């Protein structure tokens, strides 16, 4: 099932998401499937559960956008355990459509997470994958990428979004 993407302004996007404690359940499998479906429908490369209104610690990533099944990643209860180097590049978010900003992230990010069966694993991503790890794990901590840009730019985005919302053009 495809869910609508929750947009900036909804409190669920700025809430600490809850840990998953039950694994391999039909509900968990369905949630993961729905997240991929919703992400692909929105043509994104990453999606965190709060972005479909569910405050749980799950993120999905697919840098190939459905082209290569090998690139499908499911991160449950992910944590960053190592960061190395820095990179700066333009970043956007499905929950803040129409905006992009330069964001500095680590060049290499190692996460530990669990799979749908609850089995722990570690994975290191470089460049775009490192950026996706950091961006999606931020979501699970109620943090949007605009918290990484200057207060000036963030206020500008906030004002523009408010204007769009007033005009009924935000979501
Ligand atoms: Ni995002």
XYZ file of N, CA, C and O and ligand atoms in Angstrom:
685
model
N 0.838 -1.195 0.000
C 0.000 0.000 0.000
C 0.880 1.257 0.000
O 1.823 1.363 0.775
N 0.552 2.179 -0.869
C 1.307 3.439 -0.935
C 0.710 4.449 0.040
O -0.491 4.702 0.006
N 1.552 4.995 0.881
C 1.100 6.026 1.810
C 1.527 7.384 1.290
O 2.549 7.506 0.620
N 0.761 8.413 1.647
C 1.159 9.781 1.333
C 2.363 10.125 2.202
O 2.481 9.661 3.330
N 3.274 10.909 1.636
C 4.443 11.345 2.398
C 4.034 12.501 3.315
O 3.405 13.466 2.869
N 4.391 12.356 4.578
C 4.106 13.397 5.572
C 5.056 14.567 5.323
O 6.260 14.370 5.120
N 4.512 15.770 5.308
C 5.325 16.939 4.987
C 5.759 17.726 6.220
O 5.119 17.667 7.277
N 6.867 18.434 6.023
C 7.428 19.306 7.062
C 6.324 20.167 7.683
O 5.524 20.770 6.964
N 6.300 20.181 9.009
C 5.238 20.898 9.723
C 4.463 19.927 10.598
O 3.917 20.313 11.626
N 4.458 18.642 10.187
C 3.769 17.620 10.995
C 4.685 17.218 12.159
O 5.860 16.896 11.947
N 4.142 17.205 13.375
C 4.969 16.897 14.559
C 5.686 15.545 14.501
O 6.783 15.418 15.043
N 5.096 14.550 13.804
C 5.727 13.215 13.769
C 7.136 13.276 13.169
O 7.993 12.455 13.491
N 7.391 14.276 12.329
C 8.718 14.401 11.709
C 9.755 14.960 12.680
O 10.957 14.920 12.400
N 9.281 15.508 13.788
C 10.222 16.084 14.749
C 10.089 15.411 16.113
O 10.247 16.033 17.150
N 9.790 14.111 16.038
C 9.592 13.283 17.233
C 10.621 12.153 17.220
O 10.940 11.621 16.160
N 11.108 11.800 18.385
C 12.013 10.647 18.514
C 11.182 9.381 18.237
O 10.164 9.156 18.896
N 11.591 8.585 17.273
C 10.830 7.373 16.932
C 11.153 6.242 17.911
O 12.239 6.199 18.490
N 10.195 5.320 18.058
C 10.322 4.233 19.042
C 11.024 3.017 18.453
O 10.867 2.699 17.266
N 11.765 2.337 19.308
C 12.472 1.119 18.890
C 11.509 0.014 18.501
O 10.442 -0.132 19.107
N 11.895 -0.786 17.522
C 11.142 -1.987 17.160
C 11.575 -3.094 18.123
O 12.779 -3.310 18.323
N 10.594 -3.768 18.707
C 10.931 -4.836 19.659
C 10.433 -6.199 19.195
O 10.866 -7.228 19.703
N 9.497 -6.202 18.224
C 8.990 -7.485 17.724
C 9.373 -7.635 16.262
O 9.104 -6.743 15.456
N 9.994 -8.772 15.958
C 10.543 -8.965 14.615
C 9.821 -10.082 13.877
O 9.146 -10.916 14.490
N 10.007 -10.049 12.558
C 9.484 -11.115 11.694
C 7.963 -11.298 11.809
O 7.458 -12.401 11.584
N 7.259 -10.266 12.161
C 5.798 -10.334 12.252
C 5.196 -9.906 10.912
O 5.832 -9.161 10.157
N 3.985 -10.355 10.602
C 3.340 -9.910 9.363
C 3.224 -8.384 9.309
O 3.385 -7.778 8.243
N 2.993 -7.754 10.458
C 2.850 -6.288 10.503
C 4.158 -5.599 10.100
O 4.145 -4.618 9.364
N 5.270 -6.144 10.601
C 6.566 -5.538 10.291
C 6.891 -5.705 8.801
O 7.336 -4.759 8.142
N 6.643 -6.902 8.263
C 6.891 -7.139 6.841
C 6.039 -6.206 5.988
O 6.507 -5.645 5.000
N 4.789 -6.033 6.388
C 3.895 -5.161 5.614
C 4.367 -3.707 5.672
O 4.372 -3.010 4.651
N 4.794 -3.285 6.862
C 5.270 -1.912 7.010
C 6.479 -1.660 6.096
O 6.550 -0.645 5.400
N 7.415 -2.620 6.079
C 8.608 -2.476 5.238
C 8.207 -2.431 3.751
O 8.685 -1.577 2.993
N 7.305 -3.333 3.348
C 6.827 -3.331 1.952
C 6.172 -1.995 1.604
O 6.419 -1.429 0.532
N 5.338 -1.512 2.511
C 4.646 -0.231 2.281
C 5.637 0.923 2.175
O 5.434 1.857 1.387
N 6.705 0.832 2.980
C 7.698 1.909 2.938
C 8.422 1.936 1.591
O 8.609 3.005 1.013
N 8.812 0.756 1.089
C 9.444 0.718 -0.244
C 8.478 1.240 -1.303
O 8.853 2.051 -2.157
N 7.238 0.763 -1.238
C 6.246 1.175 -2.238
C 6.046 2.695 -2.216
O 6.011 3.345 -3.270
N 5.940 3.251 -1.018
C 5.712 4.695 -0.876
C 6.930 5.487 -1.342
O 6.796 6.529 -1.981
N 8.121 4.957 -1.043
C 9.357 5.624 -1.453
C 9.479 5.627 -2.978
O 9.798 6.653 -3.581
N 9.213 4.477 -3.598
C 9.298 4.399 -5.062
C 8.261 5.296 -5.723
O 8.545 5.953 -6.728
N 7.060 5.325 -5.166
C 6.000 6.173 -5.730
C 6.424 7.639 -5.710
O 6.080 8.416 -6.601
N 7.196 7.995 -4.671
C 7.651 9.382 -4.535
C 9.005 9.601 -5.213
O 9.548 10.699 -5.176
N 9.567 8.539 -5.810
C 10.858 8.584 -6.496
C 11.998 9.026 -5.582
O 12.868 9.807 -5.961
N 11.982 8.485 -4.367
C 13.041 8.807 -3.414
C 14.064 7.699 -3.326
O 13.828 6.582 -3.805
N 15.210 7.997 -2.716
C 16.249 6.981 -2.509
C 16.300 6.520 -1.054
O 17.027 5.596 -0.720
N 15.525 7.182 -0.193
C 15.487 6.786 1.213
C 14.189 7.236 1.834
O 13.595 8.240 1.400
N 13.722 6.476 2.818
C 12.487 6.855 3.513
C 12.536 6.318 4.940
O 12.926 5.169 5.165
N 12.153 7.150 5.866
C 12.059 6.733 7.271
C 10.580 6.619 7.633
O 9.750 7.369 7.106
N 10.256 5.670 8.532
C 8.846 5.413 8.867
C 8.079 6.674 9.296
O 6.904 6.817 8.929
N 8.698 7.601 10.046
C 7.934 8.814 10.404
C 7.409 9.570 9.182
O 6.403 10.282 9.271
N 8.066 9.382 8.042
C 7.622 10.081 6.821
C 6.327 9.518 6.241
O 5.750 10.113 5.337
N 5.902 8.356 6.745
C 4.552 7.909 6.411
C 3.685 7.920 7.674
O 2.668 7.251 7.758
N 4.137 8.695 8.654
C 3.326 8.941 9.843
C 3.484 7.920 10.956
O 2.689 7.915 11.893
N 4.522 7.066 10.841
C 4.701 6.010 11.843
C 6.007 6.250 12.596
O 7.096 6.146 12.019
N 5.885 6.572 13.881
C 7.057 6.953 14.679
C 7.802 5.721 15.198
O 7.875 5.457 16.397
N 8.342 4.953 14.255
C 9.108 3.748 14.604
C 10.458 3.795 13.909
O 10.592 4.374 12.833
N 11.446 3.097 14.524
C 12.812 3.195 14.027
C 13.083 2.214 12.876
O 13.743 1.193 13.055
N 12.549 2.575 11.728
C 12.798 1.801 10.507
C 13.089 2.784 9.384
O 12.398 3.794 9.245
N 14.105 2.447 8.595
C 14.384 3.234 7.394
C 14.643 2.275 6.243
O 15.153 1.168 6.444
N 14.260 2.682 5.059
C 14.599 1.915 3.862
C 15.379 2.833 2.919
O 15.166 4.042 2.898
N 16.301 2.222 2.184
C 17.154 2.965 1.250
C 17.274 2.134 -0.016
O 17.360 0.902 0.044
N 17.237 2.790 -1.148
C 17.538 2.122 -2.415
C 18.071 3.176 -3.376
O 17.302 3.889 -4.019
N 19.396 3.248 -3.452
C 20.003 4.287 -4.288
C 19.710 4.065 -5.768
O 19.841 4.981 -6.571
N 19.297 2.848 -6.142
C 19.003 2.567 -7.548
C 17.557 2.923 -7.909
O 17.171 2.836 -9.078
N 16.758 3.335 -6.933
C 15.320 3.627 -7.117
C 14.632 2.504 -7.901
O 14.104 2.722 -8.992
N 14.677 1.303 -7.336
C 13.954 0.126 -7.849
C 14.576 -0.516 -9.092
O 14.015 -1.435 -9.664
N 15.758 -0.032 -9.516
C 16.403 -0.613 -10.698
C 17.156 -1.899 -10.355
O 17.244 -2.806 -11.169
N 17.709 -1.934 -9.141
C 18.579 -3.044 -8.765
C 18.184 -3.578 -7.378
O 18.469 -2.944 -6.367
N 17.508 -4.739 -7.335
C 17.013 -5.267 -6.051
C 18.126 -5.462 -5.011
O 17.866 -5.439 -3.811
N 19.362 -5.636 -5.500
C 20.505 -5.832 -4.592
C 20.763 -4.591 -3.719
O 21.436 -4.683 -2.706
N 20.270 -3.457 -4.188
C 20.556 -2.212 -3.459
C 19.489 -1.858 -2.427
O 19.561 -0.817 -1.782
N 18.482 -2.730 -2.306
C 17.435 -2.485 -1.292
C 18.008 -2.725 0.103
O 18.509 -3.799 0.394
N 17.924 -1.708 0.952
C 18.431 -1.830 2.316
C 17.318 -1.547 3.310
O 16.548 -0.603 3.136
N 17.251 -2.389 4.322
C 16.276 -2.199 5.403
C 17.070 -2.035 6.689
O 17.879 -2.900 7.041
N 16.857 -0.922 7.348
C 17.581 -0.651 8.599
C 16.573 -0.534 9.730
O 15.741 0.381 9.739
N 16.625 -1.470 10.662
C 15.734 -1.423 11.820
C 16.576 -1.109 13.057
O 17.649 -1.697 13.244
N 16.112 -0.143 13.840
C 16.842 0.340 15.030
C 18.287 0.705 14.686
O 19.223 0.346 15.425
N 18.515 1.421 13.588
C 19.903 1.713 13.192
C 20.565 2.755 14.088
O 19.898 3.661 14.599
N 21.862 2.591 14.254
C 22.681 3.571 14.990
C 23.958 3.780 14.199
O 24.491 2.827 13.631
N 24.448 4.999 14.210
C 25.755 5.254 13.593
C 26.829 4.893 14.608
O 26.791 5.360 15.748
N 27.769 4.033 14.201
C 28.831 3.656 15.137
C 30.192 4.221 14.722
O 31.133 4.186 15.505
N 30.289 4.733 13.487
C 31.561 5.321 13.063
C 31.323 6.313 11.942
O 30.493 6.085 11.064
N 32.044 7.418 12.006
C 31.986 8.445 10.952
C 33.410 8.795 10.582
O 34.243 8.964 11.473
N 33.668 8.951 9.272
C 35.009 9.357 8.853
C 34.939 10.372 7.720
O 34.127 10.226 6.813
N 35.796 11.358 7.797
C 35.922 12.347 6.730
C 34.705 13.247 6.639
O 33.794 13.178 7.482
N 34.695 14.114 5.631
C 33.533 14.976 5.408
C 33.269 15.084 3.914
O 34.153 14.878 3.083
N 32.041 15.383 3.589
C 31.622 15.652 2.209
C 30.546 16.720 2.295
O 29.774 16.778 3.260
N 30.486 17.560 1.277
C 29.417 18.556 1.210
C 28.745 18.418 -0.141
O 29.411 18.374 -1.173
N 27.433 18.275 -0.124
C 26.683 18.156 -1.376
C 25.252 18.588 -1.131
O 24.820 18.763 0.014
N 24.543 18.756 -2.233
C 23.154 19.175 -2.154
C 22.303 18.020 -1.635
O 22.502 16.871 -2.032
N 21.397 18.351 -0.738
C 20.544 17.324 -0.147
C 19.102 17.804 -0.163
O 18.827 18.986 -0.015
N 18.195 16.857 -0.361
C 16.777 17.176 -0.303
C 16.074 16.136 0.535
O 16.703 15.211 1.054
N 14.762 16.285 0.673
C 13.987 15.354 1.493
C 12.573 15.290 0.941
O 12.002 16.330 0.599
N 12.028 14.087 0.836
C 10.666 13.933 0.315
C 9.649 14.709 1.156
O 8.598 15.081 0.657
N 9.993 14.959 2.418
C 9.069 15.673 3.303
C 9.186 17.195 3.183
O 8.404 17.922 3.789
N 10.195 17.647 2.404
C 10.356 19.090 2.173
C 10.519 19.296 0.665
O 11.567 19.753 0.194
N 9.496 18.935 -0.114
C 9.628 18.971 -1.581
C 9.855 20.386 -2.099
O 9.311 21.347 -1.560
N 10.690 20.453 -3.125
C 10.920 21.739 -3.778
C 12.112 22.500 -3.217
O 12.447 23.566 -3.710
N 12.737 21.972 -2.176
C 13.889 22.648 -1.567
C 15.097 21.725 -1.581
O 14.961 20.508 -1.435
N 16.268 22.295 -1.771
C 17.525 21.552 -1.658
C 18.560 22.492 -1.083
O 18.546 23.688 -1.377
N 19.452 21.966 -0.264
C 20.498 22.794 0.323
C 21.794 21.996 0.385
O 21.770 20.772 0.426
N 22.903 22.707 0.427
C 24.196 22.073 0.648
C 24.267 21.634 2.107
O 23.990 22.435 3.007
N 24.597 20.377 2.319
C 24.708 19.856 3.691
C 26.028 19.110 3.835
O 26.406 18.313 2.969
N 26.711 19.390 4.935
C 27.958 18.689 5.207
C 27.666 17.431 6.024
O 26.956 17.481 7.009
N 28.203 16.330 5.552
C 28.029 15.040 6.237
C 29.390 14.346 6.287
O 30.327 14.754 5.604
N 29.441 13.232 7.017
C 30.652 12.420 6.994
C 30.764 11.745 5.625
O 29.742 11.444 4.989
N 31.991 11.503 5.176
C 32.203 10.871 3.871
C 31.933 9.375 3.956
O 31.492 8.743 3.004
N 32.201 8.825 5.131
C 31.999 7.395 5.351
C 31.245 7.223 6.670
O 31.614 7.821 7.682
N 30.179 6.454 6.622
C 29.358 6.235 7.821
C 29.142 4.738 7.999
O 28.733 4.046 7.063
N 29.424 4.242 9.198
C 29.157 2.834 9.507
C 27.966 2.766 10.457
O 27.922 3.493 11.454
N 27.012 1.925 10.096
C 25.837 1.752 10.950
C 25.792 0.320 11.477
O 26.297 -0.609 10.840
N 25.183 0.185 12.647
C 24.756 -1.145 13.052
C 23.234 -1.076 13.102
O 22.655 -0.035 13.436
N 22.591 -2.135 12.671
C 21.127 -2.150 12.579
C 20.676 -3.590 12.696
O 21.501 -4.513 12.807
N 19.372 -3.788 12.679
C 18.820 -5.142 12.667
C 18.031 -5.328 11.374
O 17.509 -4.362 10.811
N 17.950 -6.577 10.921
C 17.110 -6.863 9.754
C 15.699 -7.228 10.231
O 15.416 -7.178 11.432
N 14.817 -7.604 9.302
C 13.421 -7.870 9.698
C 13.289 -9.043 10.659
O 12.287 -9.163 11.364
N 14.305 -9.891 10.680
C 14.279 -11.020 11.625
C 14.876 -10.647 12.980
O 14.903 -11.468 13.897
N 15.412 -9.437 13.072
C 16.006 -8.985 14.328
C 17.488 -9.285 14.418
O 18.125 -9.009 15.436
N 18.060 -9.858 13.330
C 19.490 -10.179 13.333
C 20.311 -8.906 13.132
O 20.034 -8.133 12.205
N 21.320 -8.690 13.986
C 22.129 -7.483 13.857
C 23.139 -7.588 12.711
O 23.596 -8.686 12.392
N 23.421 -6.455 12.096
C 24.468 -6.411 11.068
C 25.113 -5.030 11.078
O 24.556 -4.080 11.633
N 26.287 -4.968 10.481
C 26.995 -3.701 10.339
C 27.217 -3.435 8.874
O 27.397 -4.365 8.098
N 27.211 -2.164 8.506
C 27.422 -1.828 7.106
C 28.066 -0.449 7.017
O 27.688 0.458 7.755
N 29.019 -0.321 6.107
C 29.663 0.971 5.887
C 29.253 1.514 4.532
O 29.250 0.782 3.540
N 28.863 2.762 4.496
C 28.521 3.423 3.236
C 29.437 4.602 3.015
O 29.856 5.255 3.969
N 29.761 4.841 1.733
C 30.582 5.982 1.361
C 29.726 6.940 0.539
O 28.770 6.528 -0.106
N 30.122 8.199 0.550
C 29.505 9.208 -0.313
C 27.986 9.239 -0.183
O 27.475 9.466 0.899
N 27.263 8.958 -1.292
C 25.797 9.086 -1.261
C 25.163 8.133 -0.241
O 24.209 8.502 0.449
N 25.710 6.931 -0.121
C 25.141 5.984 0.845
C 25.393 6.460 2.283
O 24.511 6.363 3.143
N 26.562 7.034 2.526
C 26.865 7.594 3.849
C 25.883 8.711 4.167
O 25.356 8.824 5.276
N 25.614 9.528 3.149
C 24.668 10.641 3.298
C 23.262 10.108 3.606
O 22.555 10.624 4.480
N 22.866 9.056 2.892
C 21.531 8.468 3.115
C 21.423 7.895 4.533
O 20.415 8.104 5.214
N 22.451 7.192 4.975
C 22.443 6.649 6.344
C 22.226 7.781 7.357
O 21.366 7.699 8.234
N 23.030 8.832 7.209
C 22.964 9.939 8.175
C 21.603 10.632 8.118
O 20.987 10.922 9.154
N 21.109 10.872 6.893
C 19.834 11.574 6.699
C 18.671 10.775 7.297
O 17.829 11.328 8.013
N 18.636 9.469 7.008
C 17.504 8.647 7.481
C 17.556 8.427 8.995
O 16.519 8.448 9.666
N 18.761 8.247 9.532
C 18.865 8.052 10.991
C 18.510 9.355 11.711
O 17.862 9.336 12.757
N 18.858 10.484 11.118
C 18.394 11.774 11.656
C 16.869 11.782 11.758
O 16.309 12.216 12.768
N 16.190 11.321 10.697
C 14.717 11.290 10.712
C 14.197 10.536 11.935
O 13.210 10.939 12.553
N 14.850 9.412 12.260
C 14.378 8.583 13.378
C 14.589 9.287 14.719
O 13.975 8.930 15.718
N 15.463 10.287 14.696
C 15.689 11.087 15.902
C 14.957 12.424 15.827
O 15.258 13.350 16.582
N 14.003 12.518 14.921
C 13.179 13.721 14.812
C 13.916 14.915 14.241
O 13.557 16.061 14.468
N 14.968 14.619 13.460
C 15.804 15.696 12.949
C 15.745 15.757 11.421
O 15.956 14.737 10.754
N 15.474 16.929 10.882
C 15.410 17.115 9.428
C 16.712 17.741 8.935
O 17.415 18.398 9.710
N 17.004 17.555 7.643
C 18.300 18.043 7.136
C 18.453 19.552 7.285
O 19.568 20.066 7.384
N 17.329 20.258 7.329
C 17.427 21.721 7.439
C 17.993 22.163 8.791
O 18.382 23.311 8.941
N 18.079 21.243 9.759
C 18.738 21.602 11.022
C 20.258 21.654 10.833
O 20.971 22.106 11.709
N 20.745 21.179 9.682
C 22.185 21.218 9.407
C 22.593 22.427 8.567
O 23.763 22.575 8.248
N 21.629 23.250 8.141
C 21.992 24.436 7.360
C 21.940 25.668 8.273
O 21.503 25.577 9.426
N 22.373 26.808 7.761
C 22.424 28.010 8.594
C 21.021 28.412 9.034
O 20.025 28.127 8.349
N 20.950 29.093 10.169
C 19.655 29.548 10.706
C 18.953 30.441 9.693
O 17.726 30.391 9.554
N 19.744 31.205 8.958
C 19.186 32.121 7.959
C 18.452 31.340 6.867
O 17.309 31.633 6.517
N 19.125 30.314 6.338
C 18.527 29.511 5.265
C 17.324 28.725 5.786
O 16.323 28.566 5.098
N 17.467 28.233 7.014
C 16.382 27.450 7.604
C 15.130 28.322 7.788
O 14.016 27.906 7.477
N 15.320 29.539 8.256
C 14.189 30.457 8.440
C 13.533 30.797 7.121
O 12.309 30.909 7.039
N 14.359 30.930 6.090
C 13.842 31.246 4.758
C 12.938 30.102 4.278
O 11.834 30.332 3.778
N 13.420 28.867 4.442
C 12.628 27.693 4.039
C 11.335 27.647 4.851
O 10.245 27.461 4.309
N 11.460 27.863 6.158
C 10.290 27.824 7.043
C 9.238 28.845 6.597
O 8.048 28.548 6.545
N 9.706 30.039 6.248
C 8.774 31.094 5.828
C 8.095 30.738 4.506
O 6.909 30.946 4.341
N 8.894 30.189 3.579
C 8.330 29.805 2.278
C 7.298 28.693 2.442
O 6.259 28.686 1.782
N 7.604 27.738 3.317
C 6.669 26.626 3.555
C 5.378 27.154 4.168
O 4.275 26.749 3.782
N 5.524 28.078 5.107
C 4.340 28.646 5.759
C 3.443 29.354 4.734
O 2.226 29.239 4.768
N 4.095 30.047 3.823
C 3.384 30.758 2.766
C 2.620 29.760 1.876
O 1.457 29.961 1.546
N 3.336 28.700 1.488
C 2.712 27.662 0.650
C 1.531 27.022 1.378
O 0.482 26.772 0.779
N 1.706 26.761 2.679
C 0.642 26.133 3.466
C -0.575 27.050 3.524
O -1.720 26.595 3.385
N -0.317 28.334 3.709
C -1.405 29.319 3.760
C -2.184 29.344 2.453
O -3.408 29.491 2.429
N -1.445 29.183 1.356
C -2.064 29.198 0.018
C -2.682 27.840 -0.321
O -3.216 27.661 -1.412
N -2.572 26.894 0.620
C -3.112 25.549 0.374
C -2.286 24.755 -0.624
O -2.775 23.826 -1.261
N -0.999 25.134 -0.746
C -0.134 24.481 -1.733
C 0.944 23.616 -1.082
O 1.956 23.317 -1.680
N 0.727 23.261 0.170
C 1.696 22.407 0.892
C 0.951 21.154 1.339
O 0.270 21.161 2.325
N 1.091 20.091 0.539
C 0.440 18.827 0.873
C -1.026 18.785 0.486
O -1.560 19.669 -0.136
Ni 14.270 12.930 4.351
